[in-house]
């Protein structure tokens, strides 16, 4: 990683915060404009797709644009023995920054729509089919990010990752959180995008399982990594991109 750790951590915190602002803010806006749940989800997913693509393109060259502890952990695991790979100290700095950014993003989104700044969600999401959806969504995200790197197409990450997240909104029953930090953050808002605190832990467990399965699929499809995997990304040797 070429940028100093402090700048990379700032990029992760700010990027995750802005991602959550887009998810939560567009959800609030959609529910205030229409009562049609399908239209609400469409508006929410479109805002997330466009915003996420911009954030990855903008911040990817600095931190890799993980915005997601699952991606950070996968990047560390795949590059832990490679020179210049993501180190444990990076993980220890990235993950708290992502979680803090996610909570800050929720507070900012609620403030912009004159909602209570912090009000825990009552939206229960405790069901087996939702957990399965999170496993599938997260595994697919990991496969996409690290698969792009393995085939030399990391420059496509901003469009590809954003497109995948947009699609996963619709093909999963959970609407594809696929991100432990965002899951935690969304517990702090009792709006369209919220998740009840009691539902958070099972979602995160499912996401971590999906991360492991995603890495397993990468290994099965592409074989052992021939190069340092922790630098997967944008273009011209910048750190690995990703997110959700």
PDB file of C-alpha atoms in Angstrom:
ATOM      1  CA  UNK A   1       0.000   0.000   0.000  1.00  0.00           C
ATOM      2  CA  UNK A   2       1.557   3.286  -1.054  1.00  0.00           C
ATOM      3  CA  UNK A   3      -0.527   5.732   0.993  1.00  0.00           C
ATOM      4  CA  UNK A   4       0.270   6.145   4.713  1.00  0.00           C
ATOM      5  CA  UNK A   5      -1.939   4.123   7.041  1.00  0.00           C
ATOM      6  CA  UNK A   6      -3.608   7.233   8.462  1.00  0.00           C
ATOM      7  CA  UNK A   7      -4.794   8.352   5.037  1.00  0.00           C
ATOM      8  CA  UNK A   8      -5.993   4.876   4.165  1.00  0.00           C
ATOM      9  CA  UNK A   9      -7.953   4.612   7.405  1.00  0.00           C
ATOM     10  CA  UNK A  10      -9.526   8.025   6.755  1.00  0.00           C
ATOM     11  CA  UNK A  11     -10.528   6.887   3.263  1.00  0.00           C
ATOM     12  CA  UNK A  12     -12.132   3.740   4.685  1.00  0.00           C
ATOM     13  CA  UNK A  13     -14.062   5.661   7.357  1.00  0.00           C
ATOM     14  CA  UNK A  14     -15.256   8.378   4.984  1.00  0.00           C
ATOM     15  CA  UNK A  15     -16.066   5.949   2.190  1.00  0.00           C
ATOM     16  CA  UNK A  16     -18.073   3.655   4.456  1.00  0.00           C
ATOM     17  CA  UNK A  17     -19.907   6.633   5.943  1.00  0.00           C
ATOM     18  CA  UNK A  18     -20.862   7.962   2.519  1.00  0.00           C
ATOM     19  CA  UNK A  19     -21.948   4.499   1.383  1.00  0.00           C
ATOM     20  CA  UNK A  20     -24.285   4.219   4.368  1.00  0.00           C
ATOM     21  CA  UNK A  21     -25.568   7.759   3.800  1.00  0.00           C
ATOM     22  CA  UNK A  22     -26.558   6.660   0.300  1.00  0.00           C
ATOM     23  CA  UNK A  23     -28.229   3.457   1.478  1.00  0.00           C
ATOM     24  CA  UNK A  24     -30.126   4.963   4.398  1.00  0.00           C
ATOM     25  CA  UNK A  25     -30.808   8.382   2.893  1.00  0.00           C
ATOM     26  CA  UNK A  26     -32.214   6.993  -0.356  1.00  0.00           C
ATOM     27  CA  UNK A  27     -34.364   4.595   1.666  1.00  0.00           C
ATOM     28  CA  UNK A  28     -35.844   7.458   3.687  1.00  0.00           C
ATOM     29  CA  UNK A  29     -36.384   9.558   0.582  1.00  0.00           C
ATOM     30  CA  UNK A  30     -38.072   6.684  -1.219  1.00  0.00           C
ATOM     31  CA  UNK A  31     -40.518   5.987   1.611  1.00  0.00           C
ATOM     32  CA  UNK A  32     -41.438   9.667   1.772  1.00  0.00           C
ATOM     33  CA  UNK A  33     -42.131   9.833  -1.977  1.00  0.00           C
ATOM     34  CA  UNK A  34     -44.084   6.613  -2.506  1.00  0.00           C
ATOM     35  CA  UNK A  35     -45.799   3.798  -0.646  1.00  0.00           C
ATOM     36  CA  UNK A  36     -45.016   1.256  -3.355  1.00  0.00           C
ATOM     37  CA  UNK A  37     -42.432  -1.093  -1.814  1.00  0.00           C
ATOM     38  CA  UNK A  38     -41.121  -2.128  -5.227  1.00  0.00           C
ATOM     39  CA  UNK A  39     -40.474   1.475  -6.208  1.00  0.00           C
ATOM     40  CA  UNK A  40     -38.868   2.125  -2.823  1.00  0.00           C
ATOM     41  CA  UNK A  41     -36.453  -0.767  -3.337  1.00  0.00           C
ATOM     42  CA  UNK A  42     -35.716   0.332  -6.888  1.00  0.00           C
ATOM     43  CA  UNK A  43     -34.834   3.854  -5.751  1.00  0.00           C
ATOM     44  CA  UNK A  44     -32.740   2.504  -2.884  1.00  0.00           C
ATOM     45  CA  UNK A  45     -30.799   0.108  -5.107  1.00  0.00           C
ATOM     46  CA  UNK A  46     -30.165   2.643  -7.885  1.00  0.00           C
ATOM     47  CA  UNK A  47     -28.802   5.227  -5.464  1.00  0.00           C
ATOM     48  CA  UNK A  48     -26.524   2.598  -3.950  1.00  0.00           C
ATOM     49  CA  UNK A  49     -25.268   1.371  -7.331  1.00  0.00           C
ATOM     50  CA  UNK A  50     -24.359   4.791  -8.667  1.00  0.00           C
ATOM     51  CA  UNK A  51     -22.907   6.041  -5.390  1.00  0.00           C
ATOM     52  CA  UNK A  52     -20.855   2.924  -4.712  1.00  0.00           C
ATOM     53  CA  UNK A  53     -19.283   2.977  -8.162  1.00  0.00           C
ATOM     54  CA  UNK A  54     -18.199   6.577  -7.640  1.00  0.00           C
ATOM     55  CA  UNK A  55     -16.782   5.870  -4.177  1.00  0.00           C
ATOM     56  CA  UNK A  56     -14.725   2.896  -5.377  1.00  0.00           C
ATOM     57  CA  UNK A  57     -13.314   4.865  -8.301  1.00  0.00           C
ATOM     58  CA  UNK A  58     -12.510   7.834  -6.054  1.00  0.00           C
ATOM     59  CA  UNK A  59     -11.054   6.116  -2.982  1.00  0.00           C
ATOM     60  CA  UNK A  60      -9.814   2.828  -4.399  1.00  0.00           C
ATOM     61  CA  UNK A  61      -6.362   4.235  -5.263  1.00  0.00           C
ATOM     62  CA  UNK A  62      -5.933   5.318  -1.619  1.00  0.00           C
ATOM     63  CA  UNK A  63      -7.161   2.437   0.542  1.00  0.00           C
ATOM     64  CA  UNK A  64      -8.476  -0.173  -1.863  1.00  0.00           C
ATOM     65  CA  UNK A  65     -12.054   0.999  -1.156  1.00  0.00           C
ATOM     66  CA  UNK A  66     -12.982  -2.008   0.949  1.00  0.00           C
ATOM     67  CA  UNK A  67     -15.669  -0.245   3.047  1.00  0.00           C
ATOM     68  CA  UNK A  68     -16.365  -3.741   4.327  1.00  0.00           C
ATOM     69  CA  UNK A  69     -14.687  -5.822   7.078  1.00  0.00           C
ATOM     70  CA  UNK A  70     -15.387  -9.021   5.123  1.00  0.00           C
ATOM     71  CA  UNK A  71     -13.367  -7.725   2.173  1.00  0.00           C
ATOM     72  CA  UNK A  72     -10.594  -6.489   4.464  1.00  0.00           C
ATOM     73  CA  UNK A  73     -10.323  -9.870   6.178  1.00  0.00           C
ATOM     74  CA  UNK A  74     -10.303 -11.674   2.835  1.00  0.00           C
ATOM     75  CA  UNK A  75      -7.607  -9.340   1.513  1.00  0.00           C
ATOM     76  CA  UNK A  76      -5.477  -9.957   4.587  1.00  0.00           C
ATOM     77  CA  UNK A  77      -5.919 -13.732   4.395  1.00  0.00           C
ATOM     78  CA  UNK A  78      -4.973 -13.960   0.732  1.00  0.00           C
ATOM     79  CA  UNK A  79      -1.933 -11.693   1.073  1.00  0.00           C
ATOM     80  CA  UNK A  80      -0.703 -12.453   4.584  1.00  0.00           C
ATOM     81  CA  UNK A  81       2.430 -14.254   3.370  1.00  0.00           C
ATOM     82  CA  UNK A  82       3.154 -11.927   0.455  1.00  0.00           C
ATOM     83  CA  UNK A  83       5.597  -8.996   0.639  1.00  0.00           C
ATOM     84  CA  UNK A  84       3.633  -5.759   0.729  1.00  0.00           C
ATOM     85  CA  UNK A  85       0.342  -7.496   1.476  1.00  0.00           C
ATOM     86  CA  UNK A  86      -2.267  -6.257   3.923  1.00  0.00           C
ATOM     87  CA  UNK A  87      -0.912  -6.597   7.477  1.00  0.00           C
ATOM     88  CA  UNK A  88      -2.772  -7.363  10.679  1.00  0.00           C
ATOM     89  CA  UNK A  89      -2.180  -3.797  11.867  1.00  0.00           C
ATOM     90  CA  UNK A  90      -3.973  -2.605   8.731  1.00  0.00           C
ATOM     91  CA  UNK A  91      -6.912  -4.880   9.505  1.00  0.00           C
ATOM     92  CA  UNK A  92      -6.955  -3.650  13.107  1.00  0.00           C
ATOM     93  CA  UNK A  93      -7.187  -0.068  11.825  1.00  0.00           C
ATOM     94  CA  UNK A  94      -9.516  -0.607   8.851  1.00  0.00           C
ATOM     95  CA  UNK A  95     -12.295  -2.535  10.605  1.00  0.00           C
ATOM     96  CA  UNK A  96     -12.974  -0.057  13.456  1.00  0.00           C
ATOM     97  CA  UNK A  97     -12.830   2.792  10.931  1.00  0.00           C
ATOM     98  CA  UNK A  98     -15.408   1.045   8.744  1.00  0.00           C
ATOM     99  CA  UNK A  99     -17.752   0.386  11.665  1.00  0.00           C
ATOM    100  CA  UNK A 100     -17.383   3.930  13.013  1.00  0.00           C
ATOM    101  CA  UNK A 101     -17.938   5.338   9.536  1.00  0.00           C
ATOM    102  CA  UNK A 102     -21.073   3.253   9.075  1.00  0.00           C
ATOM    103  CA  UNK A 103     -22.605   4.493  12.319  1.00  0.00           C
ATOM    104  CA  UNK A 104     -21.630   8.065  11.480  1.00  0.00           C
ATOM    105  CA  UNK A 105     -23.225   7.696   8.058  1.00  0.00           C
ATOM    106  CA  UNK A 106     -26.510   6.608   9.637  1.00  0.00           C
ATOM    107  CA  UNK A 107     -26.507   9.598  11.980  1.00  0.00           C
ATOM    108  CA  UNK A 108     -25.812  11.963   9.077  1.00  0.00           C
ATOM    109  CA  UNK A 109     -28.552  10.466   6.890  1.00  0.00           C
ATOM    110  CA  UNK A 110     -31.093  10.689   9.706  1.00  0.00           C
ATOM    111  CA  UNK A 111     -30.067  14.288  10.393  1.00  0.00           C
ATOM    112  CA  UNK A 112     -30.558  15.288   6.751  1.00  0.00           C
ATOM    113  CA  UNK A 113     -34.152  14.019   6.851  1.00  0.00           C
ATOM    114  CA  UNK A 114     -34.959  15.382  10.329  1.00  0.00           C
ATOM    115  CA  UNK A 115     -35.208  11.899  11.830  1.00  0.00           C
ATOM    116  CA  UNK A 116     -34.021  10.976  15.337  1.00  0.00           C
ATOM    117  CA  UNK A 117     -30.248  10.850  15.064  1.00  0.00           C
ATOM    118  CA  UNK A 118     -30.092   7.461  16.776  1.00  0.00           C
ATOM    119  CA  UNK A 119     -33.127   5.220  17.083  1.00  0.00           C
ATOM    120  CA  UNK A 120     -32.586   1.495  17.060  1.00  0.00           C
ATOM    121  CA  UNK A 121     -34.436  -0.301  14.304  1.00  0.00           C
ATOM    122  CA  UNK A 122     -37.466  -2.482  15.006  1.00  0.00           C
ATOM    123  CA  UNK A 123     -37.188  -4.199  11.601  1.00  0.00           C
ATOM    124  CA  UNK A 124     -36.699  -7.840  12.540  1.00  0.00           C
ATOM    125  CA  UNK A 125     -34.708  -9.779   9.949  1.00  0.00           C
ATOM    126  CA  UNK A 126     -34.323 -13.089  11.770  1.00  0.00           C
ATOM    127  CA  UNK A 127     -35.056 -15.947   9.380  1.00  0.00           C
ATOM    128  CA  UNK A 128     -33.126 -18.770   7.785  1.00  0.00           C
ATOM    129  CA  UNK A 129     -33.771 -17.676   4.213  1.00  0.00           C
ATOM    130  CA  UNK A 130     -32.372 -14.222   4.998  1.00  0.00           C
ATOM    131  CA  UNK A 131     -29.201 -15.711   6.478  1.00  0.00           C
ATOM    132  CA  UNK A 132     -28.802 -17.937   3.436  1.00  0.00           C
ATOM    133  CA  UNK A 133     -29.174 -14.859   1.241  1.00  0.00           C
ATOM    134  CA  UNK A 134     -26.382 -13.140   3.142  1.00  0.00           C
ATOM    135  CA  UNK A 135     -24.110 -16.151   2.697  1.00  0.00           C
ATOM    136  CA  UNK A 136     -24.773 -16.172  -1.050  1.00  0.00           C
ATOM    137  CA  UNK A 137     -24.501 -12.396  -1.476  1.00  0.00           C
ATOM    138  CA  UNK A 138     -21.210 -12.155   0.415  1.00  0.00           C
ATOM    139  CA  UNK A 139     -19.676 -15.207  -1.272  1.00  0.00           C
ATOM    140  CA  UNK A 140     -20.541 -13.741  -4.660  1.00  0.00           C
ATOM    141  CA  UNK A 141     -19.013 -10.407  -3.724  1.00  0.00           C
ATOM    142  CA  UNK A 142     -15.751 -12.025  -2.630  1.00  0.00           C
ATOM    143  CA  UNK A 143     -15.644 -14.160  -5.767  1.00  0.00           C
ATOM    144  CA  UNK A 144     -16.156 -11.083  -7.930  1.00  0.00           C
ATOM    145  CA  UNK A 145     -13.528  -8.920  -6.257  1.00  0.00           C
ATOM    146  CA  UNK A 146     -10.769 -11.495  -6.075  1.00  0.00           C
ATOM    147  CA  UNK A 147     -11.749 -13.140  -9.332  1.00  0.00           C
ATOM    148  CA  UNK A 148     -11.339  -9.838 -11.176  1.00  0.00           C
ATOM    149  CA  UNK A 149      -7.868  -9.545  -9.739  1.00  0.00           C
ATOM    150  CA  UNK A 150      -6.906 -13.063 -10.750  1.00  0.00           C
ATOM    151  CA  UNK A 151      -7.942 -12.503 -14.385  1.00  0.00           C
ATOM    152  CA  UNK A 152      -6.282  -9.092 -14.615  1.00  0.00           C
ATOM    153  CA  UNK A 153      -9.540  -7.136 -14.788  1.00  0.00           C
ATOM    154  CA  UNK A 154      -9.286  -5.213 -11.522  1.00  0.00           C
ATOM    155  CA  UNK A 155      -9.797  -1.923 -13.367  1.00  0.00           C
ATOM    156  CA  UNK A 156     -13.425  -2.996 -13.876  1.00  0.00           C
ATOM    157  CA  UNK A 157     -14.044  -3.124 -10.122  1.00  0.00           C
ATOM    158  CA  UNK A 158     -15.960   0.196  -9.737  1.00  0.00           C
ATOM    159  CA  UNK A 159     -18.571  -0.769 -12.322  1.00  0.00           C
ATOM    160  CA  UNK A 160     -18.551  -4.503 -11.634  1.00  0.00           C
ATOM    161  CA  UNK A 161     -18.852  -4.342  -7.852  1.00  0.00           C
ATOM    162  CA  UNK A 162     -21.548  -1.657  -7.983  1.00  0.00           C
ATOM    163  CA  UNK A 163     -23.480  -3.645 -10.588  1.00  0.00           C
ATOM    164  CA  UNK A 164     -23.268  -6.825  -8.536  1.00  0.00           C
ATOM    165  CA  UNK A 165     -24.548  -5.088  -5.401  1.00  0.00           C
ATOM    166  CA  UNK A 166     -27.418  -3.598  -7.410  1.00  0.00           C
ATOM    167  CA  UNK A 167     -28.337  -7.019  -8.779  1.00  0.00           C
ATOM    168  CA  UNK A 168     -28.043  -8.648  -5.351  1.00  0.00           C
ATOM    169  CA  UNK A 169     -30.595  -6.184  -3.958  1.00  0.00           C
ATOM    170  CA  UNK A 170     -33.094  -7.991  -6.153  1.00  0.00           C
ATOM    171  CA  UNK A 171     -31.998 -11.622  -6.287  1.00  0.00           C
ATOM    172  CA  UNK A 172     -31.622 -12.061  -2.502  1.00  0.00           C
ATOM    173  CA  UNK A 173     -34.451 -11.958   0.022  1.00  0.00           C
ATOM    174  CA  UNK A 174     -32.273 -10.001   2.444  1.00  0.00           C
ATOM    175  CA  UNK A 175     -31.572  -7.256  -0.141  1.00  0.00           C
ATOM    176  CA  UNK A 176     -27.876  -8.098   0.174  1.00  0.00           C
ATOM    177  CA  UNK A 177     -26.288  -6.352   3.113  1.00  0.00           C
ATOM    178  CA  UNK A 178     -23.107  -8.431   2.534  1.00  0.00           C
ATOM    179  CA  UNK A 179     -21.154  -6.134   4.842  1.00  0.00           C
ATOM    180  CA  UNK A 180     -20.711  -6.429   8.640  1.00  0.00           C
ATOM    181  CA  UNK A 181     -19.965  -2.718   9.142  1.00  0.00           C
ATOM    182  CA  UNK A 182     -23.010  -1.605   7.183  1.00  0.00           C
ATOM    183  CA  UNK A 183     -25.123  -4.167   9.036  1.00  0.00           C
ATOM    184  CA  UNK A 184     -24.050  -2.721  12.384  1.00  0.00           C
ATOM    185  CA  UNK A 185     -24.631   0.832  11.196  1.00  0.00           C
ATOM    186  CA  UNK A 186     -28.129   0.097   9.904  1.00  0.00           C
ATOM    187  CA  UNK A 187     -29.189  -1.071  13.366  1.00  0.00           C
ATOM    188  CA  UNK A 188     -29.014   2.567  14.483  1.00  0.00           C
ATOM    189  CA  UNK A 189     -31.848   3.813  12.264  1.00  0.00           C
ATOM    190  CA  UNK A 190     -35.510   2.904  12.514  1.00  0.00           C
ATOM    191  CA  UNK A 191     -36.166   3.616   8.849  1.00  0.00           C
ATOM    192  CA  UNK A 192     -36.586   1.666   5.596  1.00  0.00           C
ATOM    193  CA  UNK A 193     -33.012   0.344   5.596  1.00  0.00           C
ATOM    194  CA  UNK A 194     -32.842  -0.535   9.288  1.00  0.00           C
ATOM    195  CA  UNK A 195     -32.208  -3.897  10.920  1.00  0.00           C
ATOM    196  CA  UNK A 196     -33.156  -4.768  14.491  1.00  0.00           C
ATOM    197  CA  UNK A 197     -30.137  -5.101  16.805  1.00  0.00           C
ATOM    198  CA  UNK A 198     -31.140  -8.691  17.631  1.00  0.00           C
ATOM    199  CA  UNK A 199     -30.830  -9.577  13.932  1.00  0.00           C
ATOM    200  CA  UNK A 200     -27.316  -8.169  13.527  1.00  0.00           C
ATOM    201  CA  UNK A 201     -25.200 -11.029  14.932  1.00  0.00           C
ATOM    202  CA  UNK A 202     -26.740 -13.784  12.746  1.00  0.00           C
ATOM    203  CA  UNK A 203     -26.363 -11.562   9.676  1.00  0.00           C
ATOM    204  CA  UNK A 204     -22.685 -10.985  10.420  1.00  0.00           C
ATOM    205  CA  UNK A 205     -22.129 -14.702  11.049  1.00  0.00           C
ATOM    206  CA  UNK A 206     -23.711 -15.454   7.669  1.00  0.00           C
ATOM    207  CA  UNK A 207     -21.558 -12.816   5.982  1.00  0.00           C
ATOM    208  CA  UNK A 208     -18.356 -14.240   7.474  1.00  0.00           C
ATOM    209  CA  UNK A 209     -19.376 -17.723   6.356  1.00  0.00           C
ATOM    210  CA  UNK A 210     -19.998 -16.301   2.889  1.00  0.00           C
ATOM    211  CA  UNK A 211     -16.512 -14.777   2.940  1.00  0.00           C
ATOM    212  CA  UNK A 212     -14.935 -18.162   3.645  1.00  0.00           C
ATOM    213  CA  UNK A 213     -17.021 -19.848   0.957  1.00  0.00           C
ATOM    214  CA  UNK A 214     -16.215 -17.093  -1.531  1.00  0.00           C
ATOM    215  CA  UNK A 215     -12.483 -17.547  -0.971  1.00  0.00           C
ATOM    216  CA  UNK A 216     -12.957 -21.280  -1.365  1.00  0.00           C
ATOM    217  CA  UNK A 217     -14.657 -20.779  -4.727  1.00  0.00           C
ATOM    218  CA  UNK A 218     -11.856 -18.460  -5.858  1.00  0.00           C
ATOM    219  CA  UNK A 219      -9.289 -21.133  -4.991  1.00  0.00           C
ATOM    220  CA  UNK A 220     -11.336 -23.856  -6.684  1.00  0.00           C
ATOM    221  CA  UNK A 221     -11.848 -21.877  -9.893  1.00  0.00           C
ATOM    222  CA  UNK A 222      -8.527 -20.047 -10.252  1.00  0.00           C
ATOM    223  CA  UNK A 223      -6.154 -22.284  -8.304  1.00  0.00           C
ATOM    224  CA  UNK A 224      -3.398 -21.089  -5.955  1.00  0.00           C
ATOM    225  CA  UNK A 225      -2.647 -17.409  -6.199  1.00  0.00           C
ATOM    226  CA  UNK A 226       0.438 -16.835  -8.360  1.00  0.00           C
ATOM    227  CA  UNK A 227       1.061 -13.321  -7.059  1.00  0.00           C
ATOM    228  CA  UNK A 228       0.513 -11.186  -3.951  1.00  0.00           C
ATOM    229  CA  UNK A 229      -3.275 -11.127  -3.659  1.00  0.00           C
ATOM    230  CA  UNK A 230      -3.588  -8.274  -1.197  1.00  0.00           C
ATOM    231  CA  UNK A 231      -2.888  -5.688  -3.914  1.00  0.00           C
ATOM    232  CA  UNK A 232      -5.776  -6.606  -6.155  1.00  0.00           C
ATOM    233  CA  UNK A 233      -7.308  -3.669  -7.797  1.00  0.00           C
ATOM    234  CA  UNK A 234      -7.890  -0.651  -9.735  1.00  0.00           C
ATOM    235  CA  UNK A 235      -5.211  -0.007 -12.215  1.00  0.00           C
ATOM    236  CA  UNK A 236      -1.492   0.381 -12.387  1.00  0.00           C
ATOM    237  CA  UNK A 237      -0.696  -1.585  -9.231  1.00  0.00           C
ATOM    238  CA  UNK A 238      -2.953   0.224  -6.788  1.00  0.00           C
ATOM    239  CA  UNK A 239      -4.363  -1.608  -3.751  1.00  0.00           C
ATOM    240  CA  UNK A 240      -7.343  -3.902  -4.082  1.00  0.00           C
ATOM    241  CA  UNK A 241     -10.791  -2.431  -4.562  1.00  0.00           C
ATOM    242  CA  UNK A 242     -14.006  -3.615  -3.289  1.00  0.00           C
ATOM    243  CA  UNK A 243     -16.982  -3.205  -1.122  1.00  0.00           C
ATOM    244  CA  UNK A 244     -20.678  -3.385  -0.650  1.00  0.00           C
TER     245      UNK A 244
END
